[in-house]
Amino acid sequence: MPSTDIPTFAASQLVLLDAELRAELSETSALASQSSPTALARAGVAILNLQISSQRTGLGGKTVVELELNPAVGGGDIPEHGIRVGDIVGVQEQVGGSAKKREKAEVKAKGAEGVVLKVTSAVVAVALDREEVEVPGGKLWLIKLANDVTYKRMTQTMTRLQNFKEAEYTPFIRVLFGLSSPSPVPQNLSDPEHGLDNVAWIDSSLNDSQKDAIRFALLSKEMALIHGPPGTGKTHTLIELILQMLKQNLRLLVCGPSNIAVDNIVERLAPHKVSIVRLGHPARLLPSVLNHSLDLLTRTSDAGALVQDVRKEMDKKQASIRKTRNGRERRTIYGELKELRKEYRERERGCVDNLVRGSKVILATLHGAGGFHLKNQEFDVVIIDEASQALEAQCWVPLLAAKKVVLAGDHLQLPPTIKSLNSKAKPPKEAKAAKDENVVKNMTLETTLFDRLLALHGPSIKRMLTTQYRMHEKIMAFSSKELYEGKLVAADGVKARLLKDLPYEVKDTEDSREPVVFWDTQGGDFPEKTEDEEVGKKAGKGMSLGESKSNELEAALVKLHVRNLVDAGVRPEDIAVVTPYNAQLAVLSQLLKEAFPGIELGSVDGFQGREKEAVIVSLVRSNPEHEVGFLGEKRRLNVAMTRPKRHLCVIGDSETAGRGSAFLKRWMAFLEETADLRYPNASDLQDLT
Ligand SMILES: Nc1ncnc2c1ncn2[C@@H]1O[C@H](COP(=O)(O)OP(=O)(O)OP(=O)(O)O)[C@@H](O)[C@H]1O
């Protein structure tokens, strides 16, 4: 077993994270520094001409301001924008006049930063970050800012790991870096000797591979990987695992890389009536899980009542500030508010501490687990869902102090998106660069903890779930054979489901009775086109991010197929079209959005984790050179082909794809052999473009 040198590993991560952050910042700041506020607003990342309509103390003692359109510009609805709940934004004074005057004023007007709490057509509410902020009056504008909090947490974590002395390495850390072998897990998991022969399962529907994975995770000492191919009930299994671990009286920290991944678990855990606390900014949580959020529990628990008294007083003061114009009076009130805030924080901290300490399951995003709430808290097990979508450094945020980890994921679907891979971010300064290059040798952020542990310790540290509950068995066949050792089995309820069997009326047609259709565009009549990809798409004139590909005739063919499905009775909301290329997405959007309201269009990467009754995959690439670019990535193709439940339609040029990569070649051959093959005529499609 080759071990990993921990300081070198941490140093490499730090270099790679630095490059990643620079790539991310350069994207946002290039746009911000090169564009005027009007251009930013057009690009959807800023809102102009706002004013404060109300101000109050919100959750966590934060000042919440509501912004509305300034009556001077006519008031009413805020023009369309791309700012969403959870975004980090700056609220700044909007200065008119010449560019020079603006520049001067911008240096002066620092404004405030916060998180968007609510967006409606008429108002945007922002929870400000710092507590003692004096929000600028007058005309304001709001701009979306880059979010570097996650990077800070990861960098702090890696720096700590880098500085650990060898004596500080826990047995857990030693195993995760291969300095020690994992404790052996018995082969026969249901042997009565381990007491797991007769588990009282809470969910009686669990299948054997799920039970096996749970037993394995319970018996493993340091780590267990639960490998969940598409639709195999990975989260389902984790819920049972959590409940079983609670029966053993273990204290758990459950994390995921995104808020939605964590909320998904909270929602499914809640009906089991276990006391759970969800950490995280309330603005970023699903409404259905707010009841479990720490902020809300702080307000509703008994201890919370004490906190509320102070809060009411703070609200009164806030309101009085807005009434007075007298500078001295304002200063006095600000002074009093400051005192009150101190008291509020102290009482709140006590209350929060009690809640966190008293809870057996805490849920947070990976980076959220690095907040002050969990300082000095100990957990028996850290469980990470969607672990193959998380950066390794992110996983270490909750893991530095852990004793055992259970990772659930699928390393054969897409890893987290890495911007620095293709970015034009400046390289580190020269002297440093040579050293850095040495350090990061053979390392990329794309390698997740899940991947690394598998490479380090081999398949004996994982258990795979093998029954899938999504796809018709023909849809699943290629993916199972190529990637999952042919072990996937379609559950009885899904293996023969077709569109014509949908619970509403669908005619029996050549499409609705077919689980897999392949429109092969070979022959060169469906050529791809190269387009510039842009930042700030709404503006239509953002900055180039590089090239993307589109294929108009292929898009027309998509339209033809969608129309056939809809004519048969399939609802547009049960159909999705996915494609790896953003430029193709734009073409499809123009062609389909209005014609079929409710249809969903998405990039393959964005559709990971999702499913639809019918999915059309537009492969786009068609060129005499047989170039396939990133379409050749088998994990991307795997995601694309495993989204549908009842109907998969692939549209592409088998000649181009077939020479692109070995995996693509085998897929094309498989489709030609097993799918319902069709050869379109390009000239019939002209009127559909
Ligand atoms: N043992 C089971 N019996 C019946 N249905 C199940 C079982 N396990 C999972 N399912 C169903 O399979 C579907 C997928 O489950 P879940 O959402 O847990 O999967 P996942 O593996 O987390 O999803 P993804 O494939 O998107 O990663 C759900 O509808 C779930 O109810």
XYZ file of C-alpha atoms and ligand atoms in Angstrom:
720
model
C 0.000 0.000 0.000
C 1.744 3.211 -1.118
C 1.257 5.884 1.544
C 0.860 9.601 0.919
C 3.179 12.098 2.556
C 0.757 14.345 4.434
C 2.676 17.674 4.353
C 3.331 17.264 0.613
C -0.299 16.403 0.033
C -1.495 19.459 1.972
C 1.008 21.721 0.232
C -0.176 20.524 -3.185
C -3.775 21.070 -2.231
C -2.949 24.615 -1.156
C -1.314 25.402 -4.499
C -4.207 23.903 -6.438
C -6.833 25.644 -4.330
C -5.064 28.934 -4.814
C -5.177 28.486 -8.589
C -8.833 27.507 -8.371
C -9.780 30.541 -6.348
C -7.894 32.800 -8.756
C -9.756 31.238 -11.669
C -13.061 31.859 -9.969
C -12.243 35.392 -8.911
C -10.854 36.343 -12.286
C -14.144 35.384 -13.872
C -16.206 37.592 -11.579
C -13.830 40.451 -11.056
C -12.901 40.757 -14.724
C -16.543 41.282 -15.425
C -16.971 43.681 -12.520
C -13.911 45.806 -13.182
C -14.319 46.057 -16.921
C -17.982 46.823 -17.014
C -20.137 49.754 -16.020
C -22.975 49.225 -13.535
C -25.406 49.385 -16.446
C -23.529 46.619 -18.266
C -23.427 44.569 -15.057
C -27.153 45.003 -14.644
C -27.660 43.900 -18.236
C -25.490 40.858 -17.536
C -27.858 40.024 -14.683
C -25.286 40.379 -11.894
C -26.366 43.783 -10.577
C -29.584 45.667 -9.827
C -29.613 49.457 -10.110
C -31.759 52.300 -8.718
C -32.769 50.762 -5.420
C -33.669 52.220 -2.067
C -34.266 50.763 1.373
C -37.911 50.107 2.064
C -37.465 48.534 5.502
C -34.831 47.452 7.961
C -35.078 44.946 10.824
C -33.114 42.473 12.923
C -33.342 39.093 11.295
C -32.247 35.603 12.220
C -28.941 35.435 14.021
C -29.123 39.112 15.015
C -28.268 40.201 11.516
C -29.573 43.423 10.081
C -31.936 42.674 7.237
C -32.632 45.370 4.679
C -35.349 45.184 2.085
C -34.638 47.009 -1.135
C -37.183 48.253 -3.642
C -36.988 50.214 -6.843
C -36.489 53.937 -6.306
C -39.661 55.920 -7.095
C -37.492 58.379 -9.041
C -37.168 55.711 -11.739
C -40.832 54.905 -11.606
C -40.828 52.269 -8.822
C -42.689 49.032 -9.546
C -41.198 45.676 -10.480
C -37.440 45.175 -10.438
C -36.144 44.467 -13.967
C -35.152 40.857 -14.651
C -31.870 39.817 -13.033
C -29.870 36.722 -12.149
C -29.433 37.363 -8.429
C -30.746 34.480 -6.360
C -31.456 33.669 -2.736
C -28.194 32.667 -1.037
C -25.947 34.804 -3.272
C -23.389 37.057 -1.633
C -23.961 40.658 -2.662
C -22.618 44.130 -2.031
C -25.042 47.000 -1.342
C -23.475 50.251 -2.447
C -24.325 53.858 -2.979
C -25.073 54.495 -6.617
C -23.255 57.511 -7.890
C -24.248 59.247 -11.102
C -22.195 61.717 -13.099
C -18.944 61.372 -14.986
C -16.809 58.267 -14.909
C -14.187 60.123 -12.896
C -16.622 61.261 -10.263
C -17.954 57.746 -10.021
C -14.524 56.274 -9.626
C -13.720 58.639 -6.759
C -16.995 57.970 -5.075
C -16.652 54.215 -5.425
C -13.399 54.217 -3.548
C -15.118 56.078 -0.762
C -18.369 54.151 -0.717
C -17.509 50.763 0.673
C -21.100 49.890 1.332
C -22.146 46.682 3.025
C -22.021 43.000 2.174
C -24.602 40.346 2.839
C -26.528 37.298 1.732
C -29.715 37.507 -0.323
C -32.586 36.295 1.832
C -35.588 36.807 -0.399
C -36.248 37.808 -3.993
C -39.677 38.827 -5.249
C -40.670 40.885 -8.257
C -40.805 44.012 -6.113
C -38.171 43.577 -3.374
C -34.832 41.994 -2.619
C -34.044 41.341 1.059
C -30.421 41.123 2.147
C -29.125 39.897 5.525
C -26.032 42.013 6.118
C -22.897 40.245 7.275
C -21.407 42.577 9.789
C -23.636 43.705 12.535
C -22.570 47.282 13.089
C -23.030 48.524 9.572
C -24.424 51.847 8.696
C -26.253 51.206 5.487
C -25.771 53.985 2.998
C -28.901 56.007 2.358
C -30.121 57.416 -0.954
C -29.931 55.619 -4.234
C -28.317 52.207 -3.954
C -27.246 49.413 -6.208
C -26.661 45.794 -5.523
C -23.908 43.682 -7.065
C -23.260 39.960 -6.890
C -19.869 39.175 -5.343
C -17.592 36.161 -5.615
C -17.926 33.726 -2.766
C -14.539 32.929 -1.278
C -15.742 31.619 2.100
C -15.507 27.993 1.035
C -11.936 28.533 -0.121
C -10.952 30.162 3.118
C -12.255 27.162 5.052
C -10.479 24.698 2.798
C -7.230 26.628 2.939
C -7.357 26.881 6.727
C -8.003 23.165 6.943
C -5.149 22.220 4.626
C -2.782 24.586 6.436
C -3.660 22.923 9.732
C -3.100 19.494 8.250
C 0.210 20.638 6.787
C 1.382 21.847 10.186
C 0.387 18.750 12.157
C 3.377 17.060 13.789
C 3.609 13.383 13.111
C 2.681 12.618 16.693
C -0.598 14.465 16.138
C -1.749 12.112 13.381
C -4.711 10.213 14.734
C -5.184 6.542 13.769
C -7.989 7.785 11.505
C -5.733 10.222 9.658
C -3.015 7.589 9.358
C -5.415 5.192 7.648
C -6.764 7.860 5.303
C -3.248 8.553 4.068
C -2.136 4.942 3.991
C 0.337 5.218 6.882
C -1.604 2.374 8.529
C -3.895 -0.256 7.074
C -7.606 -0.078 7.793
C -8.765 -2.448 10.535
C -10.037 -5.594 8.841
C -13.794 -5.912 8.423
C -15.141 -9.468 8.749
C -16.049 -11.116 5.457
C -19.336 -12.542 6.592
C -21.115 -9.434 7.799
C -24.249 -11.145 8.993
C -22.349 -13.626 11.134
C -24.118 -13.731 14.558
C -20.756 -13.017 16.134
C -21.025 -9.316 15.212
C -24.551 -8.951 16.438
C -25.679 -7.784 13.010
C -27.316 -11.033 11.929
C -30.666 -9.928 13.136
C -30.777 -6.183 12.637
C -34.188 -4.676 13.252
C -34.452 -2.771 9.995
C -36.535 0.363 10.230
C -37.243 0.408 6.510
C -38.504 -3.016 5.553
C -38.095 -2.370 1.826
C -34.293 -2.303 1.874
C -32.727 -4.623 -0.682
C -29.858 -6.982 0.059
C -27.099 -4.789 -1.351
C -28.368 -1.871 0.741
C -28.455 -4.011 3.905
C -25.004 -5.306 3.135
C -23.652 -1.757 2.702
C -25.206 -0.689 6.011
C -23.761 -3.648 7.905
C -20.401 -2.942 6.326
C -20.537 0.727 7.340
C -21.538 -0.223 10.889
C -18.704 -2.706 11.255
C -15.912 -0.691 9.628
C -13.671 0.988 12.105
C -12.175 3.932 10.249
C -13.930 4.289 6.926
C -16.525 2.793 4.612
C -17.446 3.748 1.069
C -20.983 3.226 -0.146
C -20.889 3.163 -3.909
C -24.262 4.136 -5.331
C -24.634 3.923 -9.117
C -27.499 5.969 -10.620
C -30.885 5.377 -8.988
C -29.704 2.747 -6.528
C -30.977 4.493 -3.393
C -27.769 5.870 -1.954
C -29.539 8.468 0.165
C -32.233 5.952 1.066
C -29.475 3.715 2.429
C -27.822 6.552 4.338
C -31.072 7.361 6.139
C -31.293 3.794 7.450
C -27.604 3.869 8.350
C -28.105 7.071 10.351
C -31.061 5.541 12.219
C -29.132 2.358 12.964
C -26.153 4.322 14.220
C -28.434 6.349 16.463
C -29.742 3.095 17.924
C -26.135 2.368 18.837
C -26.093 5.706 20.585
C -23.495 7.239 18.288
C -23.194 10.966 17.737
C -23.225 11.914 14.063
C -22.211 14.749 11.806
C -23.841 14.439 8.386
C -22.505 16.564 5.535
C -22.721 17.077 1.812
C -21.000 19.393 -0.645
C -24.137 21.466 -1.319
C -27.052 22.791 0.705
C -29.472 20.859 -1.438
C -27.663 17.565 -0.733
C -27.862 18.234 3.008
C -31.498 19.392 2.918
C -32.420 16.261 1.005
C -31.266 14.222 3.998
C -32.941 16.513 6.557
C -36.241 16.157 4.687
C -36.036 12.373 4.679
C -34.814 12.116 8.240
C -37.421 14.441 9.729
C -40.368 12.012 9.549
C -38.422 9.638 11.825
C -38.703 12.119 14.667
C -35.048 12.220 15.593
C -33.770 15.422 17.073
C -31.711 17.041 14.381
C -30.042 20.391 14.027
C -29.301 21.817 10.601
C -26.524 24.397 10.555
C -26.368 26.999 7.822
C -27.584 30.385 6.728
C -31.390 30.249 6.695
C -31.432 32.014 3.341
C -29.802 29.014 1.773
C -32.007 26.294 3.274
C -35.111 24.757 1.746
C -38.279 26.123 3.394
C -39.227 22.575 4.408
C -36.138 22.163 6.598
C -36.191 25.576 8.265
C -37.890 24.072 11.324
C -34.688 22.198 12.046
C -32.345 25.076 11.371
C -30.258 26.259 14.224
C -31.416 29.821 13.722
C -35.043 28.880 14.047
C -34.481 26.526 16.985
C -32.689 29.358 18.719
C -35.822 31.423 18.404
C -38.339 28.780 19.379
C -36.645 26.924 22.225
C -37.093 28.044 25.846
C -33.590 29.366 26.017
C -34.410 31.195 22.840
C -37.052 33.290 24.590
C -34.326 35.118 26.482
C -32.634 35.892 23.223
C -35.868 37.194 21.772
C -36.291 39.846 24.467
C -33.061 41.482 23.457
C -33.949 41.162 19.841
C -37.202 43.045 20.253
C -35.377 45.863 21.937
C -32.890 45.946 19.080
C -35.696 46.207 16.555
C -37.121 49.201 18.394
C -33.762 50.947 18.305
C -33.316 50.153 14.613
C -36.664 51.748 13.874
C -35.821 54.853 15.887
C -32.604 55.376 13.930
C -34.595 55.683 10.784
C -36.804 58.327 12.355
C -34.125 60.691 13.564
C -32.115 63.052 11.422
C -30.069 64.384 14.299
C -26.462 63.145 14.004
C -25.761 63.075 17.731
C -28.919 61.210 18.540
C -28.122 58.667 15.847
C -24.651 58.124 17.253
C -26.085 57.542 20.727
C -28.563 55.003 19.406
C -25.826 53.233 17.478
C -23.842 53.028 20.717
C -26.791 51.464 22.522
C -27.389 49.063 19.684
C -23.797 47.956 19.880
C -24.214 47.077 23.561
C -27.442 45.248 22.885
C -25.823 43.272 20.109
C -23.078 42.179 22.455
C -25.607 40.915 24.909
C -27.626 39.294 22.148
C -24.569 37.461 20.893
C -23.685 36.189 24.340
C -27.168 34.908 25.068
C -27.451 33.455 21.606
C -24.113 31.680 21.878
C -25.206 30.025 25.109
C -28.464 28.932 23.582
C -26.817 27.632 20.406
C -24.227 25.773 22.392
C -26.924 23.977 24.358
C -28.817 23.035 21.240
C -25.756 21.721 19.430
C -24.468 19.805 22.436
C -27.880 18.277 23.054
C -28.294 17.006 19.510
C -27.311 13.531 18.319
C -27.322 14.401 14.633
C -25.949 17.614 13.246
C -26.270 18.360 9.551
C -24.247 20.924 7.633
C -22.521 21.480 4.336
C -18.891 20.406 4.359
C -17.627 23.957 4.621
C -20.433 24.853 7.043
C -18.978 22.248 9.388
C -15.977 24.535 9.748
C -17.940 27.301 11.493
C -17.580 28.245 15.139
C -20.678 26.257 16.156
C -18.812 23.002 15.877
C -15.563 24.058 17.460
C -14.570 21.494 20.092
C -17.545 19.278 19.269
C -16.846 15.571 18.995
C -18.583 13.088 16.743
C -18.318 9.322 16.539
C -18.945 9.244 12.805
C -18.912 11.773 9.992
C -21.154 10.794 7.075
C -20.644 12.498 3.725
C -23.257 12.157 0.977
C -22.395 12.964 -2.647
C -18.766 12.552 -1.645
C -17.621 12.060 -5.229
C -18.902 15.568 -5.994
C -16.828 17.178 -3.258
C -13.278 18.484 -3.353
C -11.036 16.492 -1.056
C -9.987 19.621 0.860
C -13.659 20.317 1.474
C -14.109 16.862 3.010
C -11.272 17.491 5.407
C -13.113 20.433 6.987
C -15.228 18.054 9.114
C -12.673 15.233 9.011
C -9.632 16.708 10.748
C -11.126 15.869 14.121
C -13.044 12.751 13.039
C -12.676 9.145 14.143
C -14.604 7.427 11.393
C -16.069 8.393 8.031
C -18.719 6.934 5.763
C -18.590 8.275 2.216
C -21.467 7.770 -0.190
C -21.069 8.561 -3.860
C -20.345 7.311 -7.333
C -16.884 7.980 -8.704
C -18.093 6.903 -12.139
C -20.301 9.976 -12.471
C -18.896 13.504 -12.789
C -16.450 14.858 -10.192
C -16.770 18.442 -8.894
C -16.346 21.145 -11.535
C -12.847 22.563 -11.556
C -12.457 26.007 -13.094
C -8.683 26.206 -13.014
C -8.393 23.229 -15.379
C -9.099 25.355 -18.448
C -8.881 28.813 -17.011
C -6.749 31.672 -18.082
C -5.950 32.546 -14.465
C -2.472 33.927 -14.028
C 0.085 31.350 -12.960
C 1.765 31.842 -9.580
C 4.841 34.096 -9.480
C 7.806 32.536 -11.247
C 10.136 31.517 -8.444
C 7.229 29.986 -6.625
C 5.934 28.345 -9.770
C 8.875 25.990 -10.181
C 8.549 24.837 -6.596
C 4.798 24.547 -6.884
C 5.043 22.482 -10.008
C 7.177 20.057 -8.143
C 4.756 19.860 -5.257
C 1.607 19.332 -7.292
C 3.142 16.708 -9.509
C 0.449 14.239 -10.546
C -2.170 15.895 -8.425
C -5.400 17.525 -9.491
C -8.398 18.801 -7.582
C -10.490 16.473 -9.716
C -9.223 13.535 -7.688
C -11.748 13.265 -4.891
C -11.243 11.666 -1.480
C -13.479 8.849 -2.701
C -11.154 8.229 -5.697
C -8.001 8.521 -3.647
C -9.122 6.101 -0.951
C -10.150 3.544 -3.549
C -6.784 3.849 -5.267
C -5.011 3.650 -1.915
C -6.826 0.745 -0.275
C -8.590 -1.037 -3.128
C -12.203 -2.158 -3.536
C -12.381 -3.940 -0.184
C -13.212 -0.626 1.500
C -16.425 -0.187 -0.468
C -19.777 -1.845 -0.974
C -21.829 -1.240 -4.094
C -25.593 -0.880 -4.250
C -26.792 -2.950 -7.159
C -30.559 -2.629 -7.567
C -31.594 0.476 -9.410
C -35.067 1.988 -9.152
C -35.028 4.427 -12.067
C -34.394 2.991 -15.512
C -35.910 0.487 -17.890
C -33.424 -2.359 -18.045
C -32.451 -1.588 -21.630
C -31.613 1.990 -20.687
C -29.348 0.813 -17.900
C -27.664 -2.026 -19.808
C -24.645 -0.277 -21.341
C -23.717 1.662 -18.236
C -23.983 -1.457 -16.102
C -21.877 -3.550 -18.446
C -19.155 -0.963 -19.002
C -18.858 0.701 -15.631
C -20.496 -1.367 -12.928
C -19.136 -4.813 -13.770
C -22.506 -5.831 -15.165
C -23.863 -5.977 -11.629
C -26.764 -3.501 -11.889
C -30.214 -5.011 -11.772
C -33.378 -3.077 -12.579
C -36.006 -3.367 -9.836
C -39.120 -5.257 -10.906
C -41.271 -2.159 -10.792
C -39.140 -0.284 -13.324
C -37.429 -2.769 -15.582
C -40.105 -2.884 -18.255
C -41.761 0.535 -17.821
C -42.419 2.383 -21.091
C -43.820 5.800 -21.934
C -47.043 4.198 -23.147
C -47.568 2.866 -19.600
C -47.435 6.320 -17.985
C -50.295 6.831 -15.501
C -51.972 9.255 -17.907
C -53.064 8.611 -21.454
C -50.206 8.088 -23.899
C -50.779 6.533 -27.333
C -48.920 3.401 -28.319
C -46.512 4.750 -30.976
C -43.119 3.731 -32.351
C -41.591 6.102 -29.790
C -43.731 5.455 -26.726
C -43.189 1.715 -26.907
C -39.421 2.011 -27.365
C -37.044 2.362 -24.366
C -33.972 3.323 -26.436
C -33.960 5.208 -29.753
C -30.827 6.227 -31.650
C -31.064 8.855 -34.388
C -27.754 8.388 -36.195
C -26.819 11.523 -38.146
C -23.715 10.043 -39.801
C -22.847 11.123 -43.312
C -21.750 14.702 -42.736
C -25.117 16.402 -43.279
C -25.390 17.515 -39.645
C -22.224 19.584 -39.177
C -21.306 21.097 -35.808
C -20.514 24.799 -35.425
C -18.009 26.496 -33.117
C -19.216 29.421 -31.040
C -17.782 31.710 -28.403
C -19.081 31.038 -24.943
C -19.851 34.117 -22.939
C -19.971 35.384 -19.416
C -23.098 37.361 -18.699
C -25.172 35.609 -21.290
C -28.146 37.815 -20.678
C -26.274 40.814 -21.983
C -25.539 38.957 -25.156
C -22.158 40.612 -25.168
C -20.301 39.261 -22.226
C -16.671 38.191 -22.265
C -15.467 35.123 -24.027
C -14.800 32.135 -21.805
C -13.630 29.965 -24.645
C -15.347 27.971 -27.316
C -18.461 25.903 -27.281
C -20.136 23.807 -29.953
C -23.597 23.760 -31.410
C -25.415 21.825 -34.100
C -28.553 23.422 -35.506
C -29.822 20.543 -37.575
C -29.365 18.205 -34.651
C -31.422 20.650 -32.582
C -34.118 20.488 -35.272
C -34.085 16.732 -34.949
C -34.517 17.086 -31.197
C -37.550 19.237 -31.916
C -38.972 16.617 -34.247
C -38.572 13.912 -31.611
C -40.061 16.059 -28.852
C -43.026 16.819 -31.085
C -43.563 13.117 -31.746
C -43.526 12.393 -28.033
C -45.861 15.248 -27.206
C -48.221 14.261 -30.053
C -48.339 10.791 -28.521
C -49.516 12.405 -25.300
C -46.310 12.658 -23.233
C -46.365 15.844 -21.160
C -43.538 18.308 -21.904
C -42.734 18.448 -18.174
C -41.906 14.735 -18.336
C -39.330 15.354 -21.057
C -35.786 16.695 -20.678
C -33.182 17.450 -23.308
C -29.584 17.346 -22.171
C -26.423 18.222 -24.033
C -22.792 18.657 -22.991
C -22.439 22.004 -24.800
C -23.735 25.377 -23.593
C -23.906 26.763 -27.128
C -26.207 23.898 -28.104
C -28.282 24.568 -25.024
C -28.834 28.126 -26.255
C -29.925 26.875 -29.702
C -32.263 24.299 -28.148
C -33.691 26.891 -25.834
C -34.704 29.131 -28.752
C -36.210 26.243 -30.617
C -38.103 24.482 -27.829
C -38.872 26.702 -24.843
C -41.851 28.483 -26.354
C -43.062 25.614 -28.470
C -43.179 23.198 -25.519
C -43.699 25.078 -22.253
C -42.658 22.968 -19.270
C -39.954 21.010 -21.084
C -36.641 20.983 -19.260
C -33.355 21.757 -20.998
C -30.040 21.356 -19.291
C -26.354 20.674 -19.559
C -25.319 17.119 -18.756
C -23.241 18.401 -15.847
C -26.174 20.336 -14.434
C -28.506 17.366 -14.712
C -26.433 15.036 -12.546
C -28.608 13.707 -9.727
C -31.830 14.342 -11.703
C -34.218 12.095 -13.609
C -37.097 12.371 -16.109
C -39.517 9.978 -17.788
C -38.020 10.732 -21.226
C -34.575 12.143 -21.892
C -33.149 13.186 -25.242
C -29.360 13.446 -25.401
C -27.944 15.730 -28.095
C -24.291 14.812 -28.655
C -23.560 17.749 -31.039
C -20.127 16.681 -32.307
C -19.976 15.985 -36.026
C -16.832 16.831 -37.966
C -14.573 15.212 -40.563
C -11.670 15.136 -38.082
C -13.709 13.008 -35.638
C -12.889 15.345 -32.776
C -15.079 14.778 -29.726
C -13.448 17.017 -27.090
C -14.844 16.577 -23.618
C -17.651 14.405 -24.919
C -15.053 11.650 -24.719
C -15.239 11.706 -20.900
C -17.014 8.512 -19.933
C -18.279 9.848 -16.626
C -20.101 12.637 -18.506
C -21.631 10.146 -20.945
C -22.595 7.917 -18.040
C -24.519 10.772 -16.422
C -26.197 11.638 -19.739
C -27.409 8.116 -20.491
C -28.636 7.294 -16.975
C -31.132 10.163 -16.444
C -34.255 8.662 -18.094
C -36.774 6.336 -16.508
C -38.702 5.074 -19.532
C -37.219 6.480 -22.707
C -33.721 7.410 -23.827
C -33.252 9.033 -27.219
C -29.676 9.607 -28.371
C -29.039 11.972 -31.275
C -25.545 12.049 -32.703
C -23.105 11.215 -35.465
C -21.848 7.664 -34.938
C -18.969 8.259 -37.355
C -17.520 11.130 -35.334
C -18.360 9.697 -31.927
C -17.265 6.204 -32.875
C -13.708 7.343 -33.404
C -13.544 9.684 -30.440
C -12.783 7.403 -27.519
C -12.864 3.696 -26.860
C -15.867 4.129 -24.572
C -17.790 6.148 -27.159
C -16.935 3.621 -29.813
C -18.348 0.805 -27.719
C -21.438 2.852 -26.906
C -22.104 3.542 -30.592
C -21.689 -0.147 -31.402
C -24.019 -1.048 -28.533
C -26.675 1.409 -29.706
C -26.445 0.165 -33.274
C -27.023 -3.339 -32.018
C -29.710 -2.805 -29.406
C -31.492 0.528 -29.955
C -34.288 1.356 -32.334
C -32.079 2.819 -35.090
C -33.187 5.718 -37.253
C -31.457 7.645 -40.016
C -32.741 11.198 -40.437
C -32.811 13.176 -43.636
C -31.275 16.621 -43.127
C -33.308 18.248 -45.888
C -36.571 17.290 -44.148
C -35.548 19.260 -41.095
C -34.783 22.685 -42.593
C -38.188 24.122 -41.755
C -37.816 23.117 -38.101
C -34.709 25.253 -37.430
N -35.082 -0.616 -1.272
C -35.831 0.187 -2.009
N -37.061 -0.197 -2.358
C -37.845 0.579 -3.137
N -37.470 1.758 -3.623
C -36.243 2.205 -3.308
C -35.363 1.449 -2.487
N -34.215 2.120 -2.357
C -34.359 3.262 -3.049
N -35.575 3.322 -3.615
C -36.093 4.405 -4.464
O -35.143 4.690 -5.471
C -35.139 6.068 -5.776
C -33.728 6.596 -5.676
O -33.353 6.641 -4.318
P -32.403 7.762 -3.721
O -32.955 9.094 -4.018
O -32.110 7.394 -2.333
O -31.205 7.460 -4.665
P -29.812 8.064 -4.828
O -28.933 6.911 -5.163
O -29.461 8.937 -3.690
O -30.080 8.908 -6.123
P -29.109 9.244 -7.298
O -29.149 8.090 -8.214
O -29.758 10.416 -7.921
O -27.784 9.500 -6.691
C -36.091 6.730 -4.812
O -37.306 6.955 -5.457
C -36.239 5.700 -3.703
O -37.488 5.771 -3.071
